[in-house]
């Protein structure tokens, strides 16, 4: 084993200052294992040292928030004594190195964050960003990630009901895999991680510990370089079968009152779980590593403390109920081992083969963790786009847009995910703006979505941050649900570069403004920094997972058109083409300012739309997002296999800007009674106009051009199969 | 003593994995690759020290669990 | 009808199945852990979908050797009814209760979408509330649903009328396009010779509620409840 010194500390990812701080806390040179503990606890991934000062500025409270950030996942009151528990988390770096296992273990990790709190997981979603589809590497990453997400989610039996996929060359060497899980628990059966009860046994359950993923947390906290591929041996391998057993065993145990505290072993494994549990409880913890179930012989204390073997949990148990707990894990054929106990020392003491391998005071480990106010520069405001002329015409542009990688049908992906297991999926992927999953045995349902438009954030981080939050709120509203709260997954480049830090700060400011305006707090989240390869940053990507509630699942509306209805456009259209997909796909330009987000208009328009849906006035609803108004209408036509006839663009807006501008706060509504809806809109001060009528088998534009729905479907469906299914 | 059980799909049972691999090898420019078949190799550490008994045990395991005799066949190698 | 659902480790559609059965019969089915050896008094045993033992080695292989399977085989031998769906179908073929095997899907990808099934005969407890030739929709969700059997077994299944369901297009056409997993002769489900064991890959239990997109699967459970009414 190498001698412990500053050079080794640097290898472990600790700066000179940070190492000095370790020396000060310990009052001596730390042992190898102790240095390992400090390095992972103080890694960006575990300590949020670059982001914490800014994360604190996000609004996290509301009457319906039961637990905000700081627990394994956020918890909100959804009525009837029930709580929704949810979080989104990144697994970006592992997914580049080994796409299948990286994505699979991402799903596994976020599931554990949710069921560790007592919730049965009822839905998975994932927000994915990949590089240029023209690259062979992108194709293999997409294939591996999709197989991995499906392989894990399908096996554990949690439906994968939604998510999003974008492509951009900035993700060529650094794809983003952000996985979100939503679970349901009784409000009086929520489990937290704060340890308590001096002398209580600390129990290890789940899979055995191997040497996998050692130092994964520090890997996730540094940039990629060319030899990242050689780090492959440290990649963790997921076992969804054991995860499924662990879910059932933990839920069975949670029904018995045997648990004092529980936490999954995620990044930094046994180290972070034991340190956080004892630290939060204000107690100490002693671990005897000889008793840790081990998969490989001759593992050192350092290896066991830092292993990121998957599917493991740490539980503080009521000693009077230890036998009950053991019997449950025996039934499920899972390892159950008492590996230590809670102490009153305020220290973590790790013993192995009779030797004290680590003895660290917990308070300073947490409280003196580095916290950086990284220098930042605000992103300069983009120059406005100015006038652009339409070189191709409306119909050809529509066909090109709906076939482009960012808008093409995702069926090729979602057809590989089991979206119906559980028997509660009311709106499957593609059927509505948000997934709708009913709560078993109840009328109540959750609406769930993930959204972010990274090109907007790149151009104007503050506007883009607000837009990401607003779009999730809009998507939840568009199915008729009341948006409650979000989880955020902040994917950015190297925070030590002031312009990257400026993107982060801008996005946070925009998100905070949107959360406040929409009464829509942040209850959990995750930060992934250093998303750069060879010094090039990704598009800043604050992926937002939003959750809302419907009192009756039967109220949910989808986006598929039905014949014989009127189409109404809610919201104002200036024809904002800056940073639009039309501009990028038709003119090859990524320029201009993103569409402005007017949060008051968002709120007013959304509240109106939701009210109309709940009043039963709406047959179908779709928000207007990427690609603009005509793409939204085309998507509704394709989903319902019904055509529509559209009226001309109002005077004052160029036709291409009207149909393809990405102005915010807009919805297309299909209704049987347009007159009543328009009158109600006027009364509510909400801009709304008659857009056309549904029916027939084609989409007829104002100039008389008709595109058959069949042709739309064909163009929309082509991209993924043609790209992926050719070996 | 170690037994290596190799499980293959029976001749005549379509092997879509093998077919896909064969196709991919062709597009990568490898010529002259005929039929490709994919199987499983299962290594068993056995306490048994008599090779003949070890083989009998491994064959029993093959028939009972390791292979599905409806679609698969297997061979045993003792090392 | 008294129904019991066998729970193997890794099974994940047992709750879906319980909901469908309860809707049809008005009573909750019993859940039987795979280590139990006594089914108690039950008219129908259901082997549900999921990933027993993680689909490791071969789908259904290890579950087919679970202690409970001795009792399931005895129940079938006595003429008891068995419904085996998805992983359950794989388990009963591995156990030899039904002929053939389920291979990896022809396209080598997991398939999760609705398919259409043609009812091949309507004079059984499982299909009594469908019409012969009726087309109904059912979700499928599997990676290994490619039904195969020896040509002799296939001919026997056809000859004896033991094919329960075939993959069809919405208009009823039996085509390669409808047969997404590549199953021999578009077979989606089969019966035992006494018509009391039925195995199929798709999930009628996931389409018994209009809110979830339809009730196409409901007649299967209503039919069982009617046929097996105590």
GROMACS .gro file of C-alpha atoms in nm, chain A residues 165 167 395-415 429-431 559 581 585 622 626-628 630-641 699 707-724:
model
   64
  165UNK     CA    1  -3.406   1.211  -2.553
  167UNK     CA    2  -2.904   1.476  -2.950
  395UNK     CA    3  -4.518   2.171  -4.546
  396UNK     CA    4  -4.162   2.062  -4.636
  397UNK     CA    5  -4.030   2.216  -4.314
  398UNK     CA    6  -4.289   2.026  -4.110
  399UNK     CA    7  -4.192   1.693  -4.266
  400UNK     CA    8  -3.824   1.762  -4.207
  401UNK     CA    9  -3.881   1.868  -3.847
  402UNK     CA   10  -4.094   1.574  -3.739
  403UNK     CA   11  -3.836   1.340  -3.887
  404UNK     CA   12  -3.531   1.501  -3.722
  405UNK     CA   13  -3.358   1.316  -3.436
  406UNK     CA   14  -3.490   1.552  -3.169
  407UNK     CA   15  -3.855   1.516  -3.277
  408UNK     CA   16  -3.872   1.172  -3.439
  409UNK     CA   17  -4.096   0.914  -3.277
  410UNK     CA   18  -3.940   0.762  -2.965
  411UNK     CA   19  -4.139   0.441  -3.008
  412UNK     CA   20  -3.825   0.247  -3.099
  413UNK     CA   21  -3.695   0.329  -2.750
  414UNK     CA   22  -4.015   0.309  -2.548
  415UNK     CA   23  -4.113  -0.020  -2.713
  429UNK     CA   24  -4.529   0.697  -2.334
  430UNK     CA   25  -4.635   0.918  -2.624
  431UNK     CA   26  -5.003   0.919  -2.531
  559UNK     CA   27  -5.282   1.443  -2.686
  581UNK     CA   28  -3.552   2.369  -3.400
  585UNK     CA   29  -3.290   2.200  -3.888
  622UNK     CA   30  -5.085   1.927  -2.602
  626UNK     CA   31  -3.987   2.199  -2.957
  627UNK     CA   32  -4.075   2.264  -3.319
  628UNK     CA   33  -4.358   2.505  -3.245
  630UNK     CA   34  -4.751   2.311  -3.637
  631UNK     CA   35  -4.537   2.032  -3.492
  632UNK     CA   36  -4.769   2.026  -3.190
  633UNK     CA   37  -5.075   1.990  -3.413
  634UNK     CA   38  -4.902   1.723  -3.623
  635UNK     CA   39  -4.816   1.528  -3.308
  636UNK     CA   40  -5.180   1.541  -3.200
  637UNK     CA   41  -5.290   1.422  -3.544
  638UNK     CA   42  -5.040   1.136  -3.543
  639UNK     CA   43  -5.131   1.027  -3.189
  640UNK     CA   44  -5.501   1.015  -3.274
  641UNK     CA   45  -5.467   0.911  -3.640
  699UNK     CA   46  -5.344   1.784  -4.216
  707UNK     CA   47  -5.020   1.617  -4.586
  708UNK     CA   48  -5.174   1.283  -4.505
  709UNK     CA   49  -5.147   1.167  -4.146
  710UNK     CA   50  -5.002   0.844  -4.284
  711UNK     CA   51  -4.715   1.040  -4.441
  712UNK     CA   52  -4.656   1.230  -4.117
  713UNK     CA   53  -4.643   0.901  -3.929
  714UNK     CA   54  -4.405   0.752  -4.185
  715UNK     CA   55  -4.163   1.045  -4.168
  716UNK     CA   56  -4.187   1.062  -3.790
  717UNK     CA   57  -4.126   0.690  -3.743
  718UNK     CA   58  -3.825   0.657  -3.972
  719UNK     CA   59  -3.528   0.793  -3.784
  720UNK     CA   60  -3.469   0.545  -3.502
  721UNK     CA   61  -3.534   0.215  -3.686
  722UNK     CA   62  -3.334   0.325  -3.990
  723UNK     CA   63  -3.050   0.438  -3.770
  724UNK     CA   64  -3.041   0.160  -3.513
   0.00000   0.00000   0.00000
